[in-house]
Amino acid sequence: MGGVLGLVQVDQSTVAIKETFGKFNEVLEPGCHFLPWCIGQRIVGYLSLRVKQLDVRCETKTKDNVFVTVVASVQYRALVDKASDAFYKLSNTKQQIQSYVFDVLDDAFVQKDDIAKAVEEELEKAMSMYGYEIVQTLIVDIEPDVHVKRAMNEINAASRMRSAANDKAEAEKILQIKRAEGEAESKYLAGVGIARQRQAIVDGLRDSVLAFSENVPGTTAKDIMDMVLVTQYFDTMKEIGASSKSSSVFIPHGPGAVKDVASQIRDGLLQANTL
Protein backbone atom coordinates (compact mmCIF):
# COMPACT_ATOMS: atom_id res chain seq x y z
CA MET A 1 0.00 0.00 0.00
CA GLY A 2 1.35 3.39 -0.84
CA GLY A 3 1.23 6.33 -3.27
CA VAL A 4 3.57 8.12 -5.66
CA LEU A 5 2.55 11.28 -7.57
CA GLY A 6 -1.14 10.70 -6.71
CA LEU A 7 -1.08 6.96 -7.41
CA VAL A 8 -2.28 4.68 -4.60
CA GLN A 9 -1.74 0.92 -4.54
CA VAL A 10 -4.17 -1.23 -2.55
CA ASP A 11 -2.93 -4.75 -1.82
CA GLN A 12 -4.89 -7.99 -2.23
CA SER A 13 -7.45 -8.81 0.53
CA THR A 14 -7.40 -5.14 1.56
CA VAL A 15 -9.56 -2.10 0.83
CA ALA A 16 -8.73 1.59 1.25
CA ILE A 17 -11.06 4.23 2.68
CA LYS A 18 -11.02 7.47 0.64
CA GLU A 19 -12.30 10.81 1.92
CA THR A 20 -12.85 14.11 0.16
CA PHE A 21 -12.35 17.16 2.38
CA GLY A 22 -12.80 14.99 5.48
CA LYS A 23 -15.97 13.25 4.31
CA PHE A 24 -16.21 9.62 3.28
CA ASN A 25 -16.11 9.30 -0.48
CA GLU A 26 -15.62 5.67 -1.50
CA VAL A 27 -13.97 2.32 -0.82
CA LEU A 28 -11.01 1.51 -3.04
CA GLU A 29 -10.62 -2.18 -3.81
CA PRO A 30 -7.26 -3.92 -4.49
CA GLY A 31 -5.34 -2.39 -7.37
CA CYS A 32 -3.79 0.94 -8.42
CA HIS A 33 -5.83 4.15 -8.05
CA PHE A 34 -5.15 7.79 -9.03
CA LEU A 35 -5.95 10.50 -6.49
CA PRO A 36 -5.93 14.14 -7.58
CA TRP A 37 -4.57 15.73 -4.40
CA CYS A 38 -5.55 19.15 -5.58
CA ILE A 39 -9.25 18.62 -4.86
CA GLY A 40 -8.77 17.39 -1.26
CA GLN A 41 -8.96 13.61 -1.75
CA ARG A 42 -6.90 11.38 0.50
CA ILE A 43 -6.68 7.86 1.90
CA VAL A 44 -7.56 7.89 5.60
CA GLY A 45 -7.01 4.20 6.31
CA TYR A 46 -6.97 0.60 5.16
CA LEU A 47 -9.17 -2.33 6.15
CA SER A 48 -8.11 -5.98 5.92
CA LEU A 49 -10.62 -8.44 4.46
CA ARG A 50 -8.80 -11.48 5.76
CA VAL A 51 -10.36 -13.81 8.31
CA LYS A 52 -9.21 -13.02 11.83
CA GLN A 53 -9.57 -15.03 14.99
CA LEU A 54 -10.34 -13.88 18.50
CA ASP A 55 -10.15 -16.22 21.50
CA VAL A 56 -12.46 -15.18 24.33
CA ARG A 57 -12.29 -16.60 27.87
CA CYS A 58 -15.45 -16.08 29.87
CA GLU A 59 -16.52 -17.32 33.28
CA THR A 60 -20.19 -18.23 33.30
CA LYS A 61 -22.67 -20.28 35.32
CA THR A 62 -24.59 -23.35 34.22
CA LYS A 63 -28.25 -24.07 34.88
CA ASP A 64 -27.05 -26.15 37.86
CA ASN A 65 -25.32 -23.08 39.34
CA VAL A 66 -21.85 -24.43 38.58
CA PHE A 67 -19.22 -21.89 37.53
CA VAL A 68 -17.19 -22.80 34.47
CA THR A 69 -14.71 -21.02 32.21
CA VAL A 70 -15.64 -21.21 28.53
CA VAL A 71 -13.05 -20.55 25.82
CA ALA A 72 -14.70 -19.45 22.57
CA SER A 73 -12.78 -19.02 19.31
CA VAL A 74 -14.52 -16.53 17.00
CA GLN A 75 -13.46 -16.19 13.35
CA TYR A 76 -14.59 -12.97 11.65
CA ARG A 77 -13.82 -10.67 8.68
CA ALA A 78 -14.92 -7.35 7.27
CA LEU A 79 -17.41 -7.28 4.37
CA VAL A 80 -16.42 -5.46 1.19
CA ASP A 81 -19.86 -3.94 0.63
CA LYS A 82 -19.93 -2.69 4.23
CA ALA A 83 -16.30 -1.64 4.52
CA SER A 84 -17.23 1.93 5.47
CA ASP A 85 -19.32 0.67 8.40
CA ALA A 86 -16.50 -1.60 9.53
CA PHE A 87 -14.03 1.29 9.36
CA TYR A 88 -16.09 4.10 10.93
CA LYS A 89 -18.58 2.47 13.32
CA LEU A 90 -16.22 0.43 15.47
CA SER A 91 -13.09 1.73 17.15
CA ASN A 92 -12.23 -1.60 18.80
CA THR A 93 -13.65 -4.60 16.95
CA LYS A 94 -12.19 -7.23 19.28
CA GLN A 95 -13.58 -5.57 22.39
CA GLN A 96 -17.03 -5.34 20.82
CA ILE A 97 -17.04 -9.04 19.84
CA GLN A 98 -15.84 -10.00 23.30
CA SER A 99 -18.68 -8.05 24.93
CA TYR A 100 -21.28 -9.84 22.81
CA VAL A 101 -19.74 -13.22 23.62
CA PHE A 102 -19.96 -12.43 27.35
CA ASP A 103 -23.63 -11.50 27.00
CA VAL A 104 -24.47 -14.72 25.15
CA LEU A 105 -22.56 -17.00 27.52
CA ASP A 106 -24.35 -15.55 30.54
CA ASP A 107 -27.58 -17.14 29.27
CA ALA A 108 -26.25 -20.27 27.59
CA PHE A 109 -26.18 -23.80 28.96
CA VAL A 110 -22.87 -25.59 29.07
CA GLN A 111 -23.18 -27.68 25.94
CA LYS A 112 -20.50 -27.05 23.33
CA ASP A 113 -22.75 -27.26 20.30
CA ASP A 114 -25.48 -25.14 21.86
CA ILE A 115 -23.04 -22.47 22.99
CA ALA A 116 -21.27 -22.27 19.64
CA LYS A 117 -24.56 -21.99 17.78
CA ALA A 118 -25.94 -19.35 20.16
CA VAL A 119 -22.77 -17.25 20.07
CA GLU A 120 -22.54 -17.43 16.28
CA GLU A 121 -26.19 -16.44 15.75
CA GLU A 122 -26.05 -13.50 18.15
CA LEU A 123 -22.73 -12.25 16.83
CA GLU A 124 -23.92 -12.54 13.23
CA LYS A 125 -26.93 -10.34 13.97
CA ALA A 126 -24.96 -7.84 16.05
CA MET A 127 -21.82 -7.51 13.94
CA SER A 128 -23.48 -7.39 10.51
CA MET A 129 -24.61 -3.82 11.21
CA TYR A 130 -20.97 -2.90 11.72
CA GLY A 131 -19.86 -4.44 8.44
CA TYR A 132 -18.42 -7.68 9.83
CA GLU A 133 -19.25 -11.29 9.04
CA ILE A 134 -18.93 -14.08 11.62
CA VAL A 135 -17.34 -16.92 9.69
CA GLN A 136 -17.38 -19.53 12.44
CA THR A 137 -17.54 -19.82 16.21
CA LEU A 138 -15.92 -22.72 18.04
CA ILE A 139 -16.06 -23.60 21.72
CA VAL A 140 -12.55 -24.93 22.18
CA ASP A 141 -12.64 -25.59 25.91
CA ILE A 142 -14.92 -25.66 28.95
CA GLU A 143 -13.07 -25.58 32.25
CA PRO A 144 -15.08 -26.10 35.44
CA ASP A 145 -14.17 -24.37 38.67
CA VAL A 146 -11.22 -25.90 40.55
CA HIS A 147 -13.43 -27.20 43.37
CA VAL A 148 -15.98 -28.56 40.90
CA LYS A 149 -13.23 -30.23 38.88
CA ARG A 150 -11.83 -31.85 42.04
CA ALA A 151 -15.28 -33.10 43.02
CA MET A 152 -15.89 -34.47 39.51
CA ASN A 153 -12.53 -36.23 39.56
CA GLU A 154 -13.36 -37.78 42.94
CA ILE A 155 -16.73 -38.95 41.64
CA ASN A 156 -15.12 -40.47 38.54
CA ALA A 157 -12.40 -42.11 40.65
CA ALA A 158 -15.00 -43.59 43.02
CA SER A 159 -16.99 -44.88 40.07
CA ARG A 160 -13.90 -46.52 38.56
CA MET A 161 -13.03 -48.08 41.93
CA ARG A 162 -16.55 -49.51 42.27
CA SER A 163 -16.34 -50.90 38.77
CA ALA A 164 -12.91 -52.42 39.49
CA ALA A 165 -14.18 -53.93 42.76
CA ASN A 166 -17.16 -55.47 40.97
CA ASP A 167 -14.89 -56.90 38.27
CA LYS A 168 -12.54 -58.32 40.91
CA ALA A 169 -15.41 -59.88 42.88
CA GLU A 170 -16.83 -61.40 39.70
CA ALA A 171 -13.41 -62.82 38.78
CA GLU A 172 -12.99 -64.33 42.27
CA LYS A 173 -16.47 -65.81 42.04
CA ILE A 174 -15.63 -67.45 38.72
CA LEU A 175 -12.35 -68.79 40.16
CA GLN A 176 -14.13 -70.28 43.17
CA ILE A 177 -16.74 -71.92 40.96
CA LYS A 178 -14.09 -73.36 38.66
CA ARG A 179 -12.05 -74.49 41.66
CA ALA A 180 -15.08 -76.24 43.20
CA GLU A 181 -15.95 -77.86 39.87
CA GLY A 182 -12.36 -79.05 39.54
CA GLU A 183 -12.32 -80.51 43.05
CA ALA A 184 -15.64 -82.26 42.47
CA GLU A 185 -14.38 -83.72 39.19
CA SER A 186 -11.15 -84.78 40.87
CA LYS A 187 -12.98 -86.52 43.70
CA TYR A 188 -15.30 -88.22 41.26
CA LEU A 189 -12.41 -89.52 39.19
CA ALA A 190 -10.60 -90.61 42.37
CA GLY A 191 -13.70 -92.52 43.47
CA VAL A 192 -13.97 -94.17 40.10
CA GLY A 193 -10.31 -95.16 40.30
CA ILE A 194 -10.66 -96.61 43.81
CA ALA A 195 -13.77 -98.57 42.79
CA ARG A 196 -11.97 -100.00 39.78
CA GLN A 197 -8.94 -100.80 41.90
CA ARG A 198 -11.05 -102.70 44.45
CA GLN A 199 -12.88 -104.52 41.69
CA ALA A 200 -9.57 -105.56 40.17
CA ILE A 201 -8.35 -106.81 43.57
CA VAL A 202 -11.52 -108.84 44.08
CA ASP A 203 -11.26 -110.31 40.59
CA GLY A 204 -7.59 -111.16 41.16
CA LEU A 205 -8.31 -112.86 44.50
CA ARG A 206 -11.10 -114.89 43.00
CA ASP A 207 -8.90 -116.05 40.13
CA SER A 208 -6.10 -116.90 42.58
CA VAL A 209 -8.39 -118.97 44.79
CA LEU A 210 -9.78 -120.90 41.83
CA ALA A 211 -6.34 -121.56 40.32
CA PHE A 212 -4.84 -122.68 43.66
CA SER A 213 -7.78 -125.01 44.41
CA GLU A 214 -7.36 -126.71 41.06
CA ASN A 215 -3.59 -127.17 41.36
CA VAL A 216 -3.41 -128.13 45.08
CA PRO A 217 -6.01 -130.79 45.95
CA GLY A 218 -7.40 -130.83 49.52
CA THR A 219 -7.03 -127.10 50.17
CA THR A 220 -10.03 -125.09 51.20
CA ALA A 221 -10.96 -121.55 50.23
CA LYS A 222 -10.19 -120.46 53.82
CA ASP A 223 -6.62 -121.81 53.59
CA ILE A 224 -6.07 -120.01 50.31
CA MET A 225 -7.44 -116.70 51.65
CA ASP A 226 -5.18 -116.93 54.71
CA MET A 227 -2.18 -117.40 52.49
CA VAL A 228 -3.20 -114.48 50.22
CA LEU A 229 -3.72 -112.18 53.18
CA VAL A 230 -0.33 -113.08 54.65
CA THR A 231 1.31 -112.50 51.26
CA GLN A 232 -0.30 -109.06 51.02
CA TYR A 233 0.79 -108.35 54.59
CA PHE A 234 4.44 -109.02 53.77
CA ASP A 235 4.17 -107.00 50.55
CA THR A 236 2.90 -104.07 52.58
CA MET A 237 5.74 -104.41 55.08
CA LYS A 238 8.18 -104.45 52.19
CA GLU A 239 6.75 -101.24 50.73
CA ILE A 240 6.87 -99.51 54.11
CA GLY A 241 10.50 -100.47 54.58
CA ALA A 242 11.44 -99.37 51.06
CA SER A 243 9.90 -95.91 51.40
CA SER A 244 12.33 -93.18 52.50
CA LYS A 245 9.55 -91.03 53.94
CA SER A 246 7.85 -93.69 56.04
CA SER A 247 7.91 -93.68 59.84
CA SER A 248 8.80 -96.69 61.97
CA VAL A 249 5.90 -99.04 62.60
CA PHE A 250 6.00 -101.51 65.50
CA ILE A 251 3.65 -104.49 65.20
CA PRO A 252 3.77 -108.03 66.60
CA HIS A 253 6.14 -109.90 64.37
CA GLY A 254 7.23 -113.49 64.58
CA PRO A 255 6.43 -116.98 63.33
CA GLY A 256 3.42 -117.25 65.62
CA ALA A 257 2.20 -113.75 64.82
CA VAL A 258 1.63 -114.51 61.16
CA LYS A 259 -1.42 -116.63 62.01
CA ASP A 260 -2.69 -113.90 64.31
CA VAL A 261 -2.28 -111.30 61.55
CA ALA A 262 -4.23 -113.42 59.07
CA SER A 263 -6.92 -114.02 61.66
CA GLN A 264 -7.19 -110.33 62.47
CA ILE A 265 -7.43 -109.34 58.81
CA ARG A 266 -10.04 -112.01 58.13
CA ASP A 267 -12.07 -111.07 61.20
CA GLY A 268 -11.96 -107.41 60.18
CA LEU A 269 -13.28 -108.27 56.74
CA LEU A 270 -16.02 -110.47 58.19
CA GLN A 271 -17.08 -107.73 60.64
CA ALA A 272 -17.21 -105.22 57.82
CA ASN A 273 -19.42 -107.51 55.78
CA THR A 274 -21.86 -108.01 58.66
CA LEU A 275 -22.33 -104.24 59.25
mmCIF file of C-alpha atoms in Angstrom:
data_model
loop_
_atom_site.group_PDB
_atom_site.id
_atom_site.type_symbol
_atom_site.label_atom_id
_atom_site.label_comp_id
_atom_site.label_asym_id
_atom_site.label_seq_id
_atom_site.Cartn_x
_atom_site.Cartn_y
_atom_site.Cartn_z
ATOM 1 C CA MET A 1 0.000 0.000 0.000
ATOM 2 C CA GLY A 2 1.354 3.389 -0.845
ATOM 3 C CA GLY A 3 1.232 6.325 -3.268
ATOM 4 C CA VAL A 4 3.571 8.116 -5.665
ATOM 5 C CA LEU A 5 2.547 11.277 -7.571
ATOM 6 C CA GLY A 6 -1.138 10.704 -6.714
ATOM 7 C CA LEU A 7 -1.080 6.957 -7.410
ATOM 8 C CA VAL A 8 -2.282 4.676 -4.602
ATOM 9 C CA GLN A 9 -1.739 0.917 -4.543
ATOM 10 C CA VAL A 10 -4.167 -1.233 -2.549
ATOM 11 C CA ASP A 11 -2.928 -4.754 -1.815
ATOM 12 C CA GLN A 12 -4.892 -7.990 -2.226
ATOM 13 C CA SER A 13 -7.446 -8.814 0.534
ATOM 14 C CA THR A 14 -7.397 -5.143 1.563
ATOM 15 C CA VAL A 15 -9.559 -2.099 0.828
ATOM 16 C CA ALA A 16 -8.726 1.589 1.253
ATOM 17 C CA ILE A 17 -11.057 4.229 2.679
ATOM 18 C CA LYS A 18 -11.024 7.473 0.643
ATOM 19 C CA GLU A 19 -12.297 10.807 1.924
ATOM 20 C CA THR A 20 -12.854 14.114 0.161
ATOM 21 C CA PHE A 21 -12.349 17.158 2.375
ATOM 22 C CA GLY A 22 -12.797 14.995 5.483
ATOM 23 C CA LYS A 23 -15.969 13.246 4.307
ATOM 24 C CA PHE A 24 -16.213 9.619 3.280
ATOM 25 C CA ASN A 25 -16.109 9.297 -0.479
ATOM 26 C CA GLU A 26 -15.620 5.665 -1.502
ATOM 27 C CA VAL A 27 -13.967 2.324 -0.822
ATOM 28 C CA LEU A 28 -11.010 1.506 -3.043
ATOM 29 C CA GLU A 29 -10.618 -2.176 -3.812
ATOM 30 C CA PRO A 30 -7.258 -3.916 -4.485
ATOM 31 C CA GLY A 31 -5.342 -2.392 -7.374
ATOM 32 C CA CYS A 32 -3.793 0.935 -8.423
ATOM 33 C CA HIS A 33 -5.833 4.154 -8.051
ATOM 34 C CA PHE A 34 -5.147 7.794 -9.032
ATOM 35 C CA LEU A 35 -5.948 10.498 -6.485
ATOM 36 C CA PRO A 36 -5.929 14.135 -7.580
ATOM 37 C CA TRP A 37 -4.570 15.727 -4.404
ATOM 38 C CA CYS A 38 -5.547 19.155 -5.578
ATOM 39 C CA ILE A 39 -9.255 18.619 -4.855
ATOM 40 C CA GLY A 40 -8.775 17.386 -1.262
ATOM 41 C CA GLN A 41 -8.960 13.613 -1.752
ATOM 42 C CA ARG A 42 -6.901 11.380 0.503
ATOM 43 C CA ILE A 43 -6.675 7.856 1.904
ATOM 44 C CA VAL A 44 -7.559 7.885 5.602
ATOM 45 C CA GLY A 45 -7.014 4.201 6.306
ATOM 46 C CA TYR A 46 -6.970 0.599 5.158
ATOM 47 C CA LEU A 47 -9.172 -2.327 6.147
ATOM 48 C CA SER A 48 -8.109 -5.981 5.917
ATOM 49 C CA LEU A 49 -10.622 -8.435 4.464
ATOM 50 C CA ARG A 50 -8.798 -11.481 5.762
ATOM 51 C CA VAL A 51 -10.358 -13.811 8.307
ATOM 52 C CA LYS A 52 -9.213 -13.023 11.826
ATOM 53 C CA GLN A 53 -9.568 -15.033 14.988
ATOM 54 C CA LEU A 54 -10.343 -13.882 18.504
ATOM 55 C CA ASP A 55 -10.149 -16.223 21.505
ATOM 56 C CA VAL A 56 -12.457 -15.181 24.331
ATOM 57 C CA ARG A 57 -12.293 -16.603 27.866
ATOM 58 C CA CYS A 58 -15.447 -16.082 29.866
ATOM 59 C CA GLU A 59 -16.517 -17.322 33.282
ATOM 60 C CA THR A 60 -20.187 -18.231 33.302
ATOM 61 C CA LYS A 61 -22.672 -20.277 35.321
ATOM 62 C CA THR A 62 -24.594 -23.353 34.224
ATOM 63 C CA LYS A 63 -28.252 -24.073 34.879
ATOM 64 C CA ASP A 64 -27.054 -26.153 37.855
ATOM 65 C CA ASN A 65 -25.317 -23.083 39.345
ATOM 66 C CA VAL A 66 -21.854 -24.427 38.577
ATOM 67 C CA PHE A 67 -19.224 -21.892 37.531
ATOM 68 C CA VAL A 68 -17.191 -22.804 34.470
ATOM 69 C CA THR A 69 -14.710 -21.022 32.213
ATOM 70 C CA VAL A 70 -15.638 -21.212 28.531
ATOM 71 C CA VAL A 71 -13.050 -20.554 25.820
ATOM 72 C CA ALA A 72 -14.697 -19.451 22.567
ATOM 73 C CA SER A 73 -12.784 -19.017 19.315
ATOM 74 C CA VAL A 74 -14.525 -16.525 17.000
ATOM 75 C CA GLN A 75 -13.458 -16.193 13.353
ATOM 76 C CA TYR A 76 -14.588 -12.966 11.649
ATOM 77 C CA ARG A 77 -13.818 -10.674 8.684
ATOM 78 C CA ALA A 78 -14.920 -7.352 7.267
ATOM 79 C CA LEU A 79 -17.415 -7.280 4.366
ATOM 80 C CA VAL A 80 -16.425 -5.463 1.187
ATOM 81 C CA ASP A 81 -19.861 -3.938 0.632
ATOM 82 C CA LYS A 82 -19.927 -2.690 4.226
ATOM 83 C CA ALA A 83 -16.302 -1.639 4.515
ATOM 84 C CA SER A 84 -17.231 1.926 5.473
ATOM 85 C CA ASP A 85 -19.325 0.669 8.398
ATOM 86 C CA ALA A 86 -16.501 -1.598 9.531
ATOM 87 C CA PHE A 87 -14.025 1.286 9.355
ATOM 88 C CA TYR A 88 -16.089 4.104 10.927
ATOM 89 C CA LYS A 89 -18.583 2.470 13.315
ATOM 90 C CA LEU A 90 -16.219 0.432 15.473
ATOM 91 C CA SER A 91 -13.095 1.730 17.153
ATOM 92 C CA ASN A 92 -12.234 -1.603 18.805
ATOM 93 C CA THR A 93 -13.648 -4.601 16.953
ATOM 94 C CA LYS A 94 -12.189 -7.235 19.275
ATOM 95 C CA GLN A 95 -13.583 -5.573 22.388
ATOM 96 C CA GLN A 96 -17.028 -5.343 20.822
ATOM 97 C CA ILE A 97 -17.038 -9.036 19.836
ATOM 98 C CA GLN A 98 -15.837 -9.997 23.301
ATOM 99 C CA SER A 99 -18.682 -8.049 24.931
ATOM 100 C CA TYR A 100 -21.278 -9.839 22.808
ATOM 101 C CA VAL A 101 -19.735 -13.223 23.624
ATOM 102 C CA PHE A 102 -19.959 -12.430 27.354
ATOM 103 C CA ASP A 103 -23.635 -11.497 27.000
ATOM 104 C CA VAL A 104 -24.469 -14.716 25.152
ATOM 105 C CA LEU A 105 -22.557 -16.998 27.520
ATOM 106 C CA ASP A 106 -24.348 -15.547 30.540
ATOM 107 C CA ASP A 107 -27.579 -17.138 29.267
ATOM 108 C CA ALA A 108 -26.252 -20.269 27.586
ATOM 109 C CA PHE A 109 -26.185 -23.799 28.957
ATOM 110 C CA VAL A 110 -22.873 -25.587 29.068
ATOM 111 C CA GLN A 111 -23.181 -27.683 25.936
ATOM 112 C CA LYS A 112 -20.496 -27.053 23.333
ATOM 113 C CA ASP A 113 -22.748 -27.258 20.296
ATOM 114 C CA ASP A 114 -25.484 -25.144 21.863
ATOM 115 C CA ILE A 115 -23.042 -22.469 22.994
ATOM 116 C CA ALA A 116 -21.271 -22.275 19.637
ATOM 117 C CA LYS A 117 -24.558 -21.989 17.784
ATOM 118 C CA ALA A 118 -25.942 -19.353 20.161
ATOM 119 C CA VAL A 119 -22.769 -17.254 20.068
ATOM 120 C CA GLU A 120 -22.535 -17.425 16.279
ATOM 121 C CA GLU A 121 -26.185 -16.438 15.751
ATOM 122 C CA GLU A 122 -26.046 -13.499 18.152
ATOM 123 C CA LEU A 123 -22.728 -12.252 16.827
ATOM 124 C CA GLU A 124 -23.924 -12.541 13.235
ATOM 125 C CA LYS A 125 -26.934 -10.336 13.974
ATOM 126 C CA ALA A 126 -24.963 -7.842 16.046
ATOM 127 C CA MET A 127 -21.815 -7.506 13.936
ATOM 128 C CA SER A 128 -23.482 -7.388 10.510
ATOM 129 C CA MET A 129 -24.608 -3.817 11.210
ATOM 130 C CA TYR A 130 -20.972 -2.898 11.719
ATOM 131 C CA GLY A 131 -19.861 -4.440 8.436
ATOM 132 C CA TYR A 132 -18.424 -7.676 9.827
ATOM 133 C CA GLU A 133 -19.248 -11.289 9.043
ATOM 134 C CA ILE A 134 -18.930 -14.076 11.621
ATOM 135 C CA VAL A 135 -17.340 -16.915 9.692
ATOM 136 C CA GLN A 136 -17.377 -19.533 12.440
ATOM 137 C CA THR A 137 -17.544 -19.825 16.213
ATOM 138 C CA LEU A 138 -15.920 -22.721 18.039
ATOM 139 C CA ILE A 139 -16.059 -23.598 21.722
ATOM 140 C CA VAL A 140 -12.555 -24.933 22.175
ATOM 141 C CA ASP A 141 -12.644 -25.594 25.912
ATOM 142 C CA ILE A 142 -14.924 -25.658 28.947
ATOM 143 C CA GLU A 143 -13.072 -25.578 32.248
ATOM 144 C CA PRO A 144 -15.077 -26.102 35.443
ATOM 145 C CA ASP A 145 -14.169 -24.372 38.669
ATOM 146 C CA VAL A 146 -11.217 -25.901 40.550
ATOM 147 C CA HIS A 147 -13.428 -27.201 43.366
ATOM 148 C CA VAL A 148 -15.977 -28.559 40.899
ATOM 149 C CA LYS A 149 -13.234 -30.234 38.881
ATOM 150 C CA ARG A 150 -11.827 -31.848 42.038
ATOM 151 C CA ALA A 151 -15.283 -33.102 43.024
ATOM 152 C CA MET A 152 -15.891 -34.469 39.514
ATOM 153 C CA ASN A 153 -12.529 -36.234 39.558
ATOM 154 C CA GLU A 154 -13.364 -37.777 42.940
ATOM 155 C CA ILE A 155 -16.733 -38.955 41.639
ATOM 156 C CA ASN A 156 -15.117 -40.473 38.542
ATOM 157 C CA ALA A 157 -12.405 -42.110 40.652
ATOM 158 C CA ALA A 158 -14.998 -43.586 43.018
ATOM 159 C CA SER A 159 -16.987 -44.876 40.066
ATOM 160 C CA ARG A 160 -13.898 -46.518 38.563
ATOM 161 C CA MET A 161 -13.035 -48.080 41.934
ATOM 162 C CA ARG A 162 -16.554 -49.509 42.266
ATOM 163 C CA SER A 163 -16.342 -50.904 38.769
ATOM 164 C CA ALA A 164 -12.913 -52.416 39.486
ATOM 165 C CA ALA A 165 -14.179 -53.928 42.760
ATOM 166 C CA ASN A 166 -17.164 -55.474 40.968
ATOM 167 C CA ASP A 167 -14.894 -56.898 38.271
ATOM 168 C CA LYS A 168 -12.537 -58.315 40.911
ATOM 169 C CA ALA A 169 -15.407 -59.879 42.876
ATOM 170 C CA GLU A 170 -16.826 -61.396 39.699
ATOM 171 C CA ALA A 171 -13.407 -62.820 38.785
ATOM 172 C CA GLU A 172 -12.986 -64.327 42.274
ATOM 173 C CA LYS A 173 -16.471 -65.815 42.042
ATOM 174 C CA ILE A 174 -15.629 -67.451 38.724
ATOM 175 C CA LEU A 175 -12.345 -68.792 40.162
ATOM 176 C CA GLN A 176 -14.130 -70.277 43.173
ATOM 177 C CA ILE A 177 -16.740 -71.919 40.959
ATOM 178 C CA LYS A 178 -14.087 -73.360 38.659
ATOM 179 C CA ARG A 179 -12.047 -74.495 41.658
ATOM 180 C CA ALA A 180 -15.082 -76.243 43.199
ATOM 181 C CA GLU A 181 -15.950 -77.858 39.875
ATOM 182 C CA GLY A 182 -12.355 -79.050 39.543
ATOM 183 C CA GLU A 183 -12.319 -80.505 43.054
ATOM 184 C CA ALA A 184 -15.640 -82.260 42.467
ATOM 185 C CA GLU A 185 -14.385 -83.719 39.193
ATOM 186 C CA SER A 186 -11.148 -84.781 40.869
ATOM 187 C CA LYS A 187 -12.982 -86.517 43.703
ATOM 188 C CA TYR A 188 -15.298 -88.215 41.256
ATOM 189 C CA LEU A 189 -12.406 -89.521 39.193
ATOM 190 C CA ALA A 190 -10.598 -90.611 42.366
ATOM 191 C CA GLY A 191 -13.697 -92.522 43.466
ATOM 192 C CA VAL A 192 -13.971 -94.174 40.095
ATOM 193 C CA GLY A 193 -10.310 -95.157 40.300
ATOM 194 C CA ILE A 194 -10.665 -96.615 43.812
ATOM 195 C CA ALA A 195 -13.769 -98.566 42.790
ATOM 196 C CA ARG A 196 -11.972 -100.004 39.776
ATOM 197 C CA GLN A 197 -8.941 -100.804 41.905
ATOM 198 C CA ARG A 198 -11.045 -102.701 44.447
ATOM 199 C CA GLN A 199 -12.884 -104.522 41.687
ATOM 200 C CA ALA A 200 -9.569 -105.559 40.167
ATOM 201 C CA ILE A 201 -8.355 -106.806 43.572
ATOM 202 C CA VAL A 202 -11.515 -108.843 44.083
ATOM 203 C CA ASP A 203 -11.257 -110.306 40.589
ATOM 204 C CA GLY A 204 -7.591 -111.155 41.155
ATOM 205 C CA LEU A 205 -8.309 -112.859 44.501
ATOM 206 C CA ARG A 206 -11.101 -114.892 43.000
ATOM 207 C CA ASP A 207 -8.899 -116.047 40.129
ATOM 208 C CA SER A 208 -6.096 -116.902 42.579
ATOM 209 C CA VAL A 209 -8.392 -118.974 44.788
ATOM 210 C CA LEU A 210 -9.779 -120.896 41.826
ATOM 211 C CA ALA A 211 -6.341 -121.558 40.319
ATOM 212 C CA PHE A 212 -4.838 -122.676 43.660
ATOM 213 C CA SER A 213 -7.780 -125.012 44.406
ATOM 214 C CA GLU A 214 -7.362 -126.711 41.064
ATOM 215 C CA ASN A 215 -3.590 -127.172 41.360
ATOM 216 C CA VAL A 216 -3.414 -128.131 45.083
ATOM 217 C CA PRO A 217 -6.014 -130.785 45.949
ATOM 218 C CA GLY A 218 -7.396 -130.828 49.515
ATOM 219 C CA THR A 219 -7.029 -127.097 50.169
ATOM 220 C CA THR A 220 -10.031 -125.094 51.204
ATOM 221 C CA ALA A 221 -10.963 -121.550 50.233
ATOM 222 C CA LYS A 222 -10.185 -120.463 53.817
ATOM 223 C CA ASP A 223 -6.620 -121.808 53.589
ATOM 224 C CA ILE A 224 -6.065 -120.014 50.309
ATOM 225 C CA MET A 225 -7.436 -116.697 51.649
ATOM 226 C CA ASP A 226 -5.184 -116.929 54.713
ATOM 227 C CA MET A 227 -2.180 -117.404 52.494
ATOM 228 C CA VAL A 228 -3.200 -114.484 50.215
ATOM 229 C CA LEU A 229 -3.721 -112.182 53.183
ATOM 230 C CA VAL A 230 -0.329 -113.082 54.653
ATOM 231 C CA THR A 231 1.309 -112.503 51.257
ATOM 232 C CA GLN A 232 -0.296 -109.061 51.021
ATOM 233 C CA TYR A 233 0.793 -108.350 54.590
ATOM 234 C CA PHE A 234 4.436 -109.025 53.766
ATOM 235 C CA ASP A 235 4.169 -106.999 50.546
ATOM 236 C CA THR A 236 2.896 -104.075 52.582
ATOM 237 C CA MET A 237 5.739 -104.411 55.078
ATOM 238 C CA LYS A 238 8.177 -104.454 52.192
ATOM 239 C CA GLU A 239 6.752 -101.238 50.726
ATOM 240 C CA ILE A 240 6.867 -99.508 54.111
ATOM 241 C CA GLY A 241 10.498 -100.469 54.582
ATOM 242 C CA ALA A 242 11.441 -99.373 51.059
ATOM 243 C CA SER A 243 9.898 -95.911 51.402
ATOM 244 C CA SER A 244 12.333 -93.183 52.504
ATOM 245 C CA LYS A 245 9.547 -91.032 53.937
ATOM 246 C CA SER A 246 7.846 -93.690 56.041
ATOM 247 C CA SER A 247 7.914 -93.683 59.841
ATOM 248 C CA SER A 248 8.798 -96.688 61.965
ATOM 249 C CA VAL A 249 5.900 -99.038 62.597
ATOM 250 C CA PHE A 250 6.003 -101.514 65.505
ATOM 251 C CA ILE A 251 3.652 -104.493 65.202
ATOM 252 C CA PRO A 252 3.775 -108.032 66.603
ATOM 253 C CA HIS A 253 6.136 -109.896 64.372
ATOM 254 C CA GLY A 254 7.233 -113.492 64.580
ATOM 255 C CA PRO A 255 6.433 -116.977 63.328
ATOM 256 C CA GLY A 256 3.422 -117.247 65.623
ATOM 257 C CA ALA A 257 2.205 -113.747 64.815
ATOM 258 C CA VAL A 258 1.627 -114.508 61.162
ATOM 259 C CA LYS A 259 -1.423 -116.627 62.006
ATOM 260 C CA ASP A 260 -2.689 -113.898 64.308
ATOM 261 C CA VAL A 261 -2.275 -111.305 61.545
ATOM 262 C CA ALA A 262 -4.225 -113.416 59.075
ATOM 263 C CA SER A 263 -6.922 -114.025 61.659
ATOM 264 C CA GLN A 264 -7.188 -110.325 62.474
ATOM 265 C CA ILE A 265 -7.428 -109.337 58.809
ATOM 266 C CA ARG A 266 -10.040 -112.013 58.135
ATOM 267 C CA ASP A 267 -12.065 -111.073 61.197
ATOM 268 C CA GLY A 268 -11.959 -107.414 60.176
ATOM 269 C CA LEU A 269 -13.281 -108.267 56.741
ATOM 270 C CA LEU A 270 -16.025 -110.468 58.192
ATOM 271 C CA GLN A 271 -17.084 -107.729 60.639
ATOM 272 C CA ALA A 272 -17.206 -105.219 57.825
ATOM 273 C CA ASN A 273 -19.422 -107.507 55.777
ATOM 274 C CA THR A 274 -21.864 -108.010 58.655
ATOM 275 C CA LEU A 275 -22.327 -104.245 59.246
#
